[in-house]
Amino acid sequence: MLRRVLRRAPRRSGPVCRASSAVATAARPVEPYGNDYGAGPSRLPYIPPAVLPSALPSRRPTTRHAARNLRAQLAELSHGHFAMPRGFARALGRDLGSLSRLETHALIHHLVRTRRGLLAASLISDVIQHGLSRSHRRRRVFSPVTLAALFTCDAISLPPPRPRSAPGAHVGRRTIPYFSVSNIRQPTIDEQRPHALSFQTTLLLTALDDLRRIRHARPQRIYELLIRQCLAEQRPDEAAKVYVGLVEEWIVEGRVAEGADPADFAEGGGPPRAPSRSSSLLSLWFGGVRTWRLPGEALSLHDRLDLWHPRHLALGDKLRGFPLPLPTSPPSLVPQPAVRLLQPILNALRLDPRDEEPAAYASTMRALAILANPVLNRTLPVPAVPALLKAFGGSPIVPEVYPESFTEVPKRNSWAYTANTQVHVALVSLLWSPPNFAHASLLSERISSPDQRRLPPPRGIAAYKLPPLPWRSCLVLLEYGAARLRQPRLVGRLVDYMRETWTTWNAHALNLLHRGGARARDAAVVAELDAALFGSTTLGADQRERDKRVLLGPGDQAGVEPNEESLVNLVTHLAKTGDKQRLLDVVHRLIPFLSFHKALSSADVASVLDTHGLEQGASGRPSPAFLTPRLYAAIVAAVASAGHTGLAQRVFVLATQAEHEWVRLAALAGPGAAAAPRLGIDIFTTMLAVYKLEAERGRKHQSTRAVGWRPPPSAAHLSRARAADIAVVNTYNMARGRWLAALRAGHPLGPAAPDIVFFNTAIAARARAWGLDDAEEQSDIARVEMMRVFEDMRTFAFTVPPGLDSKLRTGRVDGDIYLPLEKRTKSATARRVWSPIKRDLERVRREAVQFNDAAREESGEERASAAA
């Protein structure tokens, strides 16, 4: 256009071009020009009216004078004329839809500059509606700079963020475990109705819908503002609709530009219901996507996509605008749906129904269900989706949340229509059929570096589908399928995908499979992972490696060394399965110092040193090796559950000595060094329970001496029960001194802060000494102990149980003596909802049982042959 105008305009004469600055200043009009008008920078030099060439077309000065007259008229209007769009149009004396493009441009910038963005957004809708009523030809009416200037918080007076509901008793809890929901009331459909959006946000969403209708280019700032404002009003489901609509437009435009037919896609860009032709593009984009319905399945894939697809954001007849405007690859009408637009939605999700109102929690679950749609149909073009998958896996199964359009609960298969099931189905679809599995298996060079976990970015037609899963996403899916669903064999297809993509694994992935097999009590999986993690170490089990593999391949465990998590899982699993002999062997391998005692002769000491490969220290025995606080706590809990009180006490003493050494080394390092690690409160809780059990055994058997463990020096002459009571008091004071010292120094407590379980264990251990089981009068020592415990409870914002308070005041127990615990058993609602979902996984469970039986028979034959 600029070249055409310059070519038609004649050359100006010399005197006009060489006018002096005084003449130019005299000829310049009083009113401003360009940016001062709010019309944006001009691409043509300013030509005053006095020196305007007469050879220019007569139409151009008419359009320019009309826009100038409009600006002059806007300057004379009062504030009341801008109150309503109709009154504003009457004040101008013109139809807003009949304005030229330059006049519309000047009018919108004037409204933006005067902070009347809502009126400008309404003007955009009126212009679009007027243009569609006159002609179905869709033109680019608004400049991207104009739209970017309009959709800003400065131009639009948006309402303040909606205050959140009052938090419940569990403040700060973002997610809850999958199987730890109980006492959750099921709200009604009316209670889960979302609150209405504000007038300003609704007007902006309408303007976005009108821009979509005419296939108008939109800058990224529009979507950033709308998503941020929907989240500020606690409507993450509306923000998810905006993002999913952006994904659909970007995917469809890019695919059409690559040669696809819009008729080949269902709503949302998913696979067609009935493919009319076989295309290599369709097989590439929808490879592995199951479109048929399994026997007994309530809803098919397309039914689920239609159920949770934002209908008002569907392209529908808008696809008839192709190829006007001409689609491009990458798309030019809408910005790329990058992670920066998705991440605010994920950060705003609140997945604990105990902390939110039913309507706010329902909006969160509907947002997850809407975001599950592009995962189900493999159209999400975001390579980094671990945060999204983690939000999927952390969502609870109850209470049930239905689509916003539902007015009543369906009478049949109601579980299939919930947002919770939609999220679960999306995750299971990735487990059964990882995206682009064939592409990953055909990579010319697999990623070999343990630190390089990113796949190369897709290009060309491969960019318009869900990219291959990165390593972090695979770990999230492993944790969901193996550990939370307790179906380790369900992730076999995903393990094959990881094996084809990466040549090396790390210990974290194998730890997830090991923990999942332990929770599912799948002996074959646990044995295979045990051999993969500890087979090349001294902690491995004494058994021959089976030729028949369950999940892993021949080289999956190559170069993988067990870490702290591996050792904690191993110790915990051995304690739960009752393998005491191997548990003791593992503990003595981890802490060789435990194998030495004063009764050993010099020859025995040398033999033990040679067995463990250790060097003799100054005391004749090796110095104890320091472990981590978490591993110390796991060992103490495992050994105590196995009934070895003395060994648990020795490990606890070594843990406290290690903590003193950590503090000393941190003090020597100086103020800029890292903080010394501290023991958690769980190891003290375990020791309180151990001594409580010893006291009960002493009273039951009337033991006069402690058996198998060393009493405190001040209680060496006392009976077993009395020595255990003193050990309880000493352990409590030891933990109390640690947190009081941290509070005085202003250091964060972290895992050293006492919790409900610690206080309840201490109350149970001192119940007899405090006289909580009868109405006898308390001693002064017991009263001092109780008041000290009460003070500690109030320090950490715990309410003193009414039974303890009444005992201290009146001498009688009137009420509960323990702090209320959160129950961790599944409720009847959870069982009712989870049972139909688990029906599809029963076949995998039956195969696992059959394989376990075969493995046991094989193991029995091996033992029989070894004995023979």
CSV table of N, CA and C in Angstrom, one decimal, residues 203-340:
chain,number,residue,atom,x,y,z
A,203,LEU,N,-17.0,-9.4,29.2
A,203,LEU,CA,-16.9,-8.5,28.0
A,203,LEU,C,-15.6,-8.9,27.2
A,204,LEU,N,-14.5,-9.1,27.9
A,204,LEU,CA,-13.3,-9.4,27.2
A,204,LEU,C,-13.4,-10.8,26.6
A,205,LEU,N,-14.0,-11.8,27.2
A,205,LEU,CA,-14.2,-13.1,26.6
A,205,LEU,C,-15.0,-13.0,25.4
A,206,THR,N,-16.0,-12.1,25.4
A,206,THR,CA,-16.9,-11.9,24.2
A,206,THR,C,-16.1,-11.3,23.1
A,207,ALA,N,-15.3,-10.4,23.4
A,207,ALA,CA,-14.4,-9.8,22.3
A,207,ALA,C,-13.5,-10.8,21.7
A,208,LEU,N,-12.9,-11.7,22.6
A,208,LEU,CA,-12.0,-12.7,22.1
A,208,LEU,C,-12.8,-13.7,21.2
A,209,ASP,N,-14.0,-14.0,21.6
A,209,ASP,CA,-14.9,-14.9,20.7
A,209,ASP,C,-15.2,-14.3,19.4
A,210,ASP,N,-15.4,-13.0,19.4
A,210,ASP,CA,-15.7,-12.3,18.1
A,210,ASP,C,-14.5,-12.3,17.2
A,211,LEU,N,-13.3,-12.1,17.8
A,211,LEU,CA,-12.1,-12.1,17.0
A,211,LEU,C,-11.8,-13.5,16.5
A,212,ARG,N,-12.2,-14.5,17.2
A,212,ARG,CA,-12.0,-15.9,16.7
A,212,ARG,C,-13.0,-16.1,15.6
A,213,ARG,N,-14.2,-15.5,15.7
A,213,ARG,CA,-15.2,-15.8,14.6
A,213,ARG,C,-14.8,-15.3,13.3
A,214,ILE,N,-14.1,-14.1,13.2
A,214,ILE,CA,-13.7,-13.6,11.9
A,214,ILE,C,-12.2,-14.0,11.6
A,215,ARG,N,-11.7,-15.0,12.4
A,215,ARG,CA,-10.3,-15.4,12.2
A,215,ARG,C,-9.3,-14.3,12.1
A,216,HIS,N,-9.4,-13.4,13.1
A,216,HIS,CA,-8.5,-12.2,13.2
A,216,HIS,C,-7.3,-12.6,14.0
A,217,ALA,N,-6.2,-12.0,13.6
A,217,ALA,CA,-4.9,-12.3,14.3
A,217,ALA,C,-5.0,-11.7,15.7
A,218,ARG,N,-4.4,-12.4,16.7
A,218,ARG,CA,-4.5,-12.0,18.1
A,218,ARG,C,-3.1,-12.1,18.7
A,219,PRO,N,-2.6,-11.1,19.4
A,219,PRO,CA,-1.3,-11.1,20.1
A,219,PRO,C,-1.4,-12.0,21.4
A,220,GLN,N,-0.3,-12.3,21.9
A,220,GLN,CA,-0.2,-13.2,23.1
A,220,GLN,C,-0.7,-12.4,24.3
A,221,ARG,N,-0.6,-11.1,24.3
A,221,ARG,CA,-1.0,-10.4,25.5
A,221,ARG,C,-2.5,-10.6,25.8
A,222,ILE,N,-3.3,-10.8,24.8
A,222,ILE,CA,-4.7,-11.1,25.0
A,222,ILE,C,-4.9,-12.3,25.9
A,223,TYR,N,-4.3,-13.4,25.6
A,223,TYR,CA,-4.4,-14.6,26.3
A,223,TYR,C,-3.8,-14.5,27.7
A,224,GLU,N,-2.7,-13.8,27.8
A,224,GLU,CA,-2.1,-13.6,29.2
A,224,GLU,C,-3.0,-12.8,30.1
A,225,LEU,N,-3.7,-11.8,29.6
A,225,LEU,CA,-4.6,-11.0,30.4
A,225,LEU,C,-5.8,-11.8,30.8
A,226,LEU,N,-6.4,-12.5,29.9
A,226,LEU,CA,-7.6,-13.3,30.2
A,226,LEU,C,-7.3,-14.4,31.2
A,227,ILE,N,-6.2,-15.1,31.0
A,227,ILE,CA,-5.9,-16.2,31.9
A,227,ILE,C,-5.6,-15.7,33.3
A,228,ARG,N,-4.9,-14.6,33.4
A,228,ARG,CA,-4.6,-14.0,34.7
A,228,ARG,C,-5.9,-13.5,35.4
A,229,GLN,N,-6.8,-12.9,34.6
A,229,GLN,CA,-8.0,-12.4,35.2
A,229,GLN,C,-8.9,-13.5,35.7
A,230,CYS,N,-9.0,-14.5,34.9
A,230,CYS,CA,-9.9,-15.7,35.3
A,230,CYS,C,-9.3,-16.3,36.5
A,231,LEU,N,-8.0,-16.4,36.6
A,231,LEU,CA,-7.5,-17.0,37.8
A,231,LEU,C,-7.7,-16.1,39.0
A,232,ALA,N,-7.6,-14.8,38.8
A,232,ALA,CA,-7.8,-13.8,39.9
A,232,ALA,C,-9.3,-13.9,40.5
A,233,GLU,N,-10.2,-14.3,39.6
A,233,GLU,CA,-11.6,-14.5,40.0
A,233,GLU,C,-11.9,-15.9,40.5
A,234,GLN,N,-10.8,-16.7,40.7
A,234,GLN,CA,-11.0,-18.1,41.1
A,234,GLN,C,-11.8,-18.9,40.1
A,235,ARG,N,-11.5,-18.8,38.9
A,235,ARG,CA,-12.2,-19.6,37.8
A,235,ARG,C,-11.1,-20.2,36.9
A,236,PRO,N,-10.4,-21.2,37.5
A,236,PRO,CA,-9.4,-21.8,36.6
A,236,PRO,C,-10.0,-22.6,35.5
A,237,ASP,N,-11.2,-23.0,35.6
A,237,ASP,CA,-11.9,-23.7,34.5
A,237,ASP,C,-12.0,-22.8,33.3
A,238,GLU,N,-12.4,-21.5,33.5
A,238,GLU,CA,-12.4,-20.6,32.4
A,238,GLU,C,-11.1,-20.3,31.8
A,239,ALA,N,-10.1,-20.2,32.6
A,239,ALA,CA,-8.7,-20.0,32.1
A,239,ALA,C,-8.3,-21.3,31.3
A,240,ALA,N,-8.6,-22.5,31.7
A,240,ALA,CA,-8.3,-23.7,31.0
A,240,ALA,C,-9.1,-23.7,29.6
A,241,LYS,N,-10.3,-23.2,29.6
A,241,LYS,CA,-11.0,-23.1,28.3
A,241,LYS,C,-10.3,-22.1,27.3
A,242,VAL,N,-9.8,-21.0,27.8
A,242,VAL,CA,-9.1,-20.1,27.0
A,242,VAL,C,-7.8,-20.8,26.4
A,243,TYR,N,-7.1,-21.5,27.3
A,243,TYR,CA,-5.9,-22.1,26.8
A,243,TYR,C,-6.2,-23.3,25.8
A,244,VAL,N,-7.2,-24.1,26.1
A,244,VAL,CA,-7.5,-25.2,25.2
A,244,VAL,C,-8.0,-24.7,23.9
A,245,GLY,N,-8.8,-23.5,23.9
A,245,GLY,CA,-9.2,-22.9,22.6
A,245,GLY,C,-8.0,-22.5,21.8
A,246,LEU,N,-7.0,-21.9,22.5
A,246,LEU,CA,-5.8,-21.5,21.8
A,246,LEU,C,-5.0,-22.7,21.2
A,247,VAL,N,-5.0,-23.8,21.9
A,247,VAL,CA,-4.3,-25.0,21.4
A,247,VAL,C,-5.0,-25.5,20.2
A,248,GLU,N,-6.3,-25.5,20.2
A,248,GLU,CA,-7.1,-26.0,19.1
A,248,GLU,C,-6.8,-25.2,17.8
A,249,GLU,N,-6.9,-23.9,18.0
A,249,GLU,CA,-6.6,-23.0,16.8
A,249,GLU,C,-5.2,-23.2,16.2
A,250,TRP,N,-4.3,-23.2,17.1
A,250,TRP,CA,-2.9,-23.3,16.7
A,250,TRP,C,-2.6,-24.6,16.0
A,251,ILE,N,-3.2,-25.7,16.5
A,251,ILE,CA,-3.0,-27.0,16.0
A,251,ILE,C,-3.6,-27.1,14.6
A,252,VAL,N,-4.9,-26.7,14.5
A,252,VAL,CA,-5.6,-26.9,13.3
A,252,VAL,C,-5.0,-26.0,12.1
A,253,GLU,N,-4.6,-24.8,12.5
A,253,GLU,CA,-4.1,-23.9,11.4
A,253,GLU,C,-2.7,-24.5,10.9
A,254,GLY,N,-1.9,-25.0,11.8
A,254,GLY,CA,-0.6,-25.6,11.4
A,254,GLY,C,-0.8,-26.8,10.6
A,255,ARG,N,-1.8,-27.7,11.0
A,255,ARG,CA,-2.0,-28.9,10.2
A,255,ARG,C,-2.6,-28.6,8.8
A,256,VAL,N,-3.5,-27.6,8.7
A,256,VAL,CA,-4.0,-27.3,7.4
A,256,VAL,C,-2.9,-26.7,6.5
A,257,ALA,N,-2.0,-25.9,7.1
A,257,ALA,CA,-0.9,-25.3,6.4
A,257,ALA,C,0.0,-26.4,5.9
A,258,GLU,N,0.1,-27.6,6.6
A,258,GLU,CA,1.0,-28.7,6.2
A,258,GLU,C,0.3,-29.6,5.2
A,259,GLY,N,-0.9,-29.3,4.8
A,259,GLY,CA,-1.6,-30.1,3.7
A,259,GLY,C,-2.7,-30.9,4.2
A,260,ALA,N,-3.2,-30.8,5.4
A,260,ALA,CA,-4.3,-31.6,5.9
A,260,ALA,C,-5.6,-31.0,5.6
A,261,ASP,N,-6.6,-31.8,5.7
A,261,ASP,CA,-8.0,-31.3,5.4
A,261,ASP,C,-8.7,-31.1,6.8
A,262,PRO,N,-9.4,-29.9,7.0
A,262,PRO,CA,-10.1,-29.7,8.2
A,262,PRO,C,-11.1,-30.7,8.5
A,263,ALA,N,-11.6,-31.4,7.5
A,263,ALA,CA,-12.7,-32.4,7.7
A,263,ALA,C,-12.1,-33.7,8.4
A,264,ASP,N,-10.8,-33.8,8.5
A,264,ASP,CA,-10.2,-35.0,9.1
A,264,ASP,C,-10.1,-34.9,10.6
A,265,PHE,N,-10.5,-33.8,11.2
A,265,PHE,CA,-10.4,-33.6,12.6
A,265,PHE,C,-11.8,-33.5,13.2
A,266,ALA,N,-11.8,-34.1,14.4
A,266,ALA,CA,-13.0,-33.9,15.2
A,266,ALA,C,-12.9,-32.6,16.0
A,267,GLU,N,-13.9,-32.3,16.9
A,267,GLU,CA,-13.9,-31.1,17.6
A,267,GLU,C,-12.6,-31.1,18.6
A,268,GLY,N,-11.9,-30.0,18.6
A,268,GLY,CA,-10.7,-30.0,19.4
A,268,GLY,C,-9.4,-30.4,18.7
A,269,GLY,N,-9.5,-30.8,17.4
A,269,GLY,CA,-8.4,-31.3,16.6
A,269,GLY,C,-8.0,-32.7,16.9
A,270,GLY,N,-8.9,-33.5,17.5
A,270,GLY,CA,-8.7,-34.9,17.8
A,270,GLY,C,-8.9,-35.8,16.6
A,271,PRO,N,-8.8,-37.1,16.7
A,271,PRO,CA,-9.0,-38.0,15.6
A,271,PRO,C,-10.4,-38.0,15.1
A,272,PRO,N,-10.7,-38.2,13.8
A,272,PRO,CA,-12.0,-38.2,13.3
A,272,PRO,C,-12.8,-39.4,13.8
A,273,ARG,N,-14.1,-39.3,13.9
A,273,ARG,CA,-14.9,-40.4,14.3
A,273,ARG,C,-14.9,-41.5,13.3
A,274,ALA,N,-15.0,-41.2,12.0
A,274,ALA,CA,-15.0,-42.1,10.9
A,274,ALA,C,-14.0,-41.6,9.9
A,275,PRO,N,-12.8,-42.1,9.9
A,275,PRO,CA,-11.8,-41.6,8.9
A,275,PRO,C,-12.3,-41.9,7.4
A,276,SER,N,-12.3,-40.9,6.6
A,276,SER,CA,-12.8,-41.0,5.2
A,276,SER,C,-11.7,-41.5,4.3
A,277,ARG,N,-10.5,-41.3,4.7
A,277,ARG,CA,-9.3,-41.7,3.9
A,277,ARG,C,-8.2,-42.0,4.7
A,278,SER,N,-7.3,-42.8,4.2
A,278,SER,CA,-6.1,-43.2,5.0
A,278,SER,C,-5.0,-42.2,4.6
A,279,SER,N,-4.4,-41.5,5.6
A,279,SER,CA,-3.4,-40.5,5.3
A,279,SER,C,-2.2,-40.8,6.3
A,280,SER,N,-1.0,-40.6,5.7
A,280,SER,CA,0.2,-40.7,6.6
A,280,SER,C,0.2,-39.7,7.7
A,281,LEU,N,-0.4,-38.5,7.4
A,281,LEU,CA,-0.4,-37.4,8.4
A,281,LEU,C,-1.3,-37.8,9.6
A,282,LEU,N,-2.4,-38.4,9.3
A,282,LEU,CA,-3.3,-38.9,10.4
A,282,LEU,C,-2.7,-40.0,11.2
A,283,SER,N,-2.0,-40.9,10.5
A,283,SER,CA,-1.3,-42.0,11.3
A,283,SER,C,-0.2,-41.4,12.2
A,284,LEU,N,0.4,-40.3,11.7
A,284,LEU,CA,1.5,-39.7,12.5
A,284,LEU,C,0.9,-39.0,13.7
A,285,TRP,N,-0.1,-38.2,13.5
A,285,TRP,CA,-0.7,-37.4,14.5
A,285,TRP,C,-1.5,-38.2,15.6
A,286,PHE,N,-2.2,-39.2,15.1
A,286,PHE,CA,-3.1,-40.0,16.0
A,286,PHE,C,-2.6,-41.4,16.2
A,287,GLY,N,-1.3,-41.7,15.9
A,287,GLY,CA,-0.9,-43.1,16.1
A,287,GLY,C,-0.9,-43.5,17.6
A,288,GLY,N,-1.5,-44.7,17.8
A,288,GLY,CA,-1.7,-45.1,19.2
A,288,GLY,C,-2.9,-44.6,20.0
A,289,VAL,N,-3.7,-43.7,19.4
A,289,VAL,CA,-4.9,-43.2,20.0
A,289,VAL,C,-6.0,-44.2,19.8
A,290,ARG,N,-6.6,-44.7,20.9
A,290,ARG,CA,-7.7,-45.6,20.8
A,290,ARG,C,-9.0,-44.9,20.6
A,291,THR,N,-9.7,-45.1,19.5
A,291,THR,CA,-10.9,-44.4,19.2
A,291,THR,C,-12.1,-45.3,19.4
A,292,TRP,N,-11.9,-46.6,19.6
A,292,TRP,CA,-13.0,-47.5,19.7
A,292,TRP,C,-13.3,-47.7,21.2
A,293,ARG,N,-14.4,-48.3,21.5
A,293,ARG,CA,-14.9,-48.5,22.9
A,293,ARG,C,-14.7,-49.9,23.4
A,294,LEU,N,-14.0,-50.1,24.5
A,294,LEU,CA,-13.8,-51.4,25.1
A,294,LEU,C,-15.1,-52.0,25.6
A,295,PRO,N,-15.2,-53.3,25.7
A,295,PRO,CA,-16.4,-53.9,26.3
A,295,PRO,C,-16.6,-53.5,27.7
A,296,GLY,N,-17.8,-53.0,28.0
A,296,GLY,CA,-18.1,-52.5,29.3
A,296,GLY,C,-17.7,-51.1,29.6
A,297,GLU,N,-17.1,-50.4,28.6
A,297,GLU,CA,-16.7,-49.0,28.8
A,297,GLU,C,-17.9,-48.1,28.6
A,298,ALA,N,-18.2,-47.2,29.6
A,298,ALA,CA,-19.4,-46.4,29.5
A,298,ALA,C,-19.3,-45.3,28.4
A,299,LEU,N,-18.1,-44.7,28.3
A,299,LEU,CA,-17.9,-43.6,27.3
A,299,LEU,C,-16.7,-43.9,26.5
A,300,SER,N,-16.9,-43.6,25.2
A,300,SER,CA,-15.8,-43.8,24.3
A,300,SER,C,-14.9,-42.5,24.3
A,301,LEU,N,-13.8,-42.5,23.5
A,301,LEU,CA,-12.9,-41.4,23.5
A,301,LEU,C,-13.6,-40.1,23.0
A,302,HIS,N,-14.3,-40.2,21.9
A,302,HIS,CA,-15.0,-39.1,21.4
A,302,HIS,C,-16.1,-38.5,22.3
A,303,ASP,N,-16.8,-39.5,23.0
A,303,ASP,CA,-17.8,-39.0,24.0
A,303,ASP,C,-17.1,-38.2,25.1
A,304,ARG,N,-15.9,-38.6,25.5
A,304,ARG,CA,-15.2,-37.9,26.6
A,304,ARG,C,-14.7,-36.5,26.1
A,305,LEU,N,-14.2,-36.5,24.9
A,305,LEU,CA,-13.8,-35.2,24.3
A,305,LEU,C,-14.9,-34.3,24.1
A,306,ASP,N,-16.1,-34.8,23.7
A,306,ASP,CA,-17.2,-33.9,23.6
A,306,ASP,C,-17.8,-33.4,24.9
A,307,LEU,N,-17.6,-34.3,25.9
A,307,LEU,CA,-18.2,-34.0,27.3
A,307,LEU,C,-17.5,-32.8,27.9
A,308,TRP,N,-16.1,-32.8,27.7
A,308,TRP,CA,-15.3,-31.8,28.4
A,308,TRP,C,-14.8,-30.7,27.5
A,309,HIS,N,-15.2,-30.7,26.2
A,309,HIS,CA,-14.7,-29.7,25.3
A,309,HIS,C,-15.5,-28.4,25.5
A,310,PRO,N,-14.8,-27.3,25.6
A,310,PRO,CA,-15.5,-26.0,25.7
A,310,PRO,C,-16.2,-25.7,24.4
A,311,ARG,N,-17.5,-25.8,24.4
A,311,ARG,CA,-18.3,-25.8,23.2
A,311,ARG,C,-18.3,-24.4,22.6
A,312,HIS,N,-18.3,-23.4,23.4
A,312,HIS,CA,-18.4,-22.0,22.8
A,312,HIS,C,-17.0,-21.6,22.3
A,313,LEU,N,-16.0,-22.4,22.5
A,313,LEU,CA,-14.7,-22.1,22.0
A,313,LEU,C,-14.3,-23.0,20.8
A,314,ALA,N,-15.3,-23.8,20.4
A,314,ALA,CA,-15.0,-24.7,19.3
A,314,ALA,C,-14.9,-24.0,18.0
A,315,LEU,N,-14.1,-24.4,17.1
A,315,LEU,CA,-13.9,-23.8,15.8
A,315,LEU,C,-15.2,-23.9,15.0
A,316,GLY,N,-15.7,-25.1,14.8
A,316,GLY,CA,-16.9,-25.4,14.1
A,316,GLY,C,-16.9,-24.7,12.7
A,317,ASP,N,-17.9,-23.9,12.4
A,317,ASP,CA,-18.0,-23.3,11.1
A,317,ASP,C,-16.9,-22.2,10.9
A,318,LYS,N,-16.1,-21.9,11.9
A,318,LYS,CA,-15.0,-21.0,11.7
A,318,LYS,C,-14.0,-21.5,10.8
A,319,LEU,N,-13.9,-22.9,10.6
A,319,LEU,CA,-13.0,-23.5,9.7
A,319,LEU,C,-13.3,-23.1,8.3
A,320,ARG,N,-14.5,-22.7,8.0
A,320,ARG,CA,-14.9,-22.3,6.6
A,320,ARG,C,-14.1,-21.1,6.1
A,321,GLY,N,-13.4,-20.4,7.1
A,321,GLY,CA,-12.6,-19.3,6.7
A,321,GLY,C,-11.3,-19.6,6.0
A,322,PHE,N,-10.9,-20.9,6.0
A,322,PHE,CA,-9.7,-21.4,5.3
A,322,PHE,C,-10.0,-21.4,3.8
A,323,PRO,N,-9.2,-21.0,2.9
A,323,PRO,CA,-7.8,-20.5,3.3
A,323,PRO,C,-7.7,-19.0,3.4
A,324,LEU,N,-8.9,-18.4,3.8
A,324,LEU,CA,-8.9,-16.9,4.0
A,324,LEU,C,-9.1,-16.7,5.5
A,325,PRO,N,-8.1,-16.2,6.3
A,325,PRO,CA,-6.8,-15.9,5.8
A,325,PRO,C,-5.9,-17.1,5.5
A,326,LEU,N,-4.9,-17.0,4.8
A,326,LEU,CA,-4.1,-18.1,4.4
A,326,LEU,C,-3.4,-18.7,5.6
A,327,PRO,N,-3.6,-20.0,5.9
A,327,PRO,CA,-2.9,-20.6,7.0
A,327,PRO,C,-1.4,-20.7,6.8
A,328,THR,N,-0.6,-20.6,7.8
A,328,THR,CA,0.8,-20.7,7.7
A,328,THR,C,1.3,-21.7,8.8
A,329,SER,N,2.5,-22.1,8.5
A,329,SER,CA,3.2,-23.0,9.5
A,329,SER,C,4.6,-22.5,9.8
A,330,PRO,N,4.9,-22.0,11.0
A,330,PRO,CA,4.0,-22.0,12.2
A,330,PRO,C,2.9,-21.0,12.0
A,331,PRO,N,1.8,-21.3,12.8
A,331,PRO,CA,0.6,-20.4,12.6
A,331,PRO,C,0.9,-18.9,12.9
A,332,SER,N,0.2,-18.1,12.2
A,332,SER,CA,0.3,-16.6,12.4
A,332,SER,C,-0.9,-15.9,13.0
A,333,LEU,N,-2.0,-16.6,13.1
A,333,LEU,CA,-3.2,-16.0,13.6
A,333,LEU,C,-3.2,-15.9,15.2
A,334,VAL,N,-2.7,-16.9,15.8
A,334,VAL,CA,-2.6,-17.0,17.2
A,334,VAL,C,-1.2,-17.3,17.7
A,335,PRO,N,-0.8,-16.9,18.9
A,335,PRO,CA,0.5,-17.3,19.4
A,335,PRO,C,0.6,-18.7,19.7
A,336,GLN,N,1.8,-19.2,19.9
A,336,GLN,CA,2.1,-20.6,20.2
A,336,GLN,C,1.6,-20.8,21.7
A,337,PRO,N,0.9,-21.9,22.0
A,337,PRO,CA,0.5,-22.2,23.4
A,337,PRO,C,1.7,-22.6,24.2
A,338,ALA,N,2.5,-21.7,24.6
A,338,ALA,CA,3.7,-22.1,25.3
A,338,ALA,C,3.4,-22.4,26.8
A,339,VAL,N,4.5,-22.8,27.4
A,339,VAL,CA,4.4,-23.2,28.8
A,339,VAL,C,4.1,-22.0,29.7
A,340,ARG,N,4.5,-20.9,29.3
A,340,ARG,CA,4.3,-19.7,30.2
A,340,ARG,C,2.8,-19.3,30.3
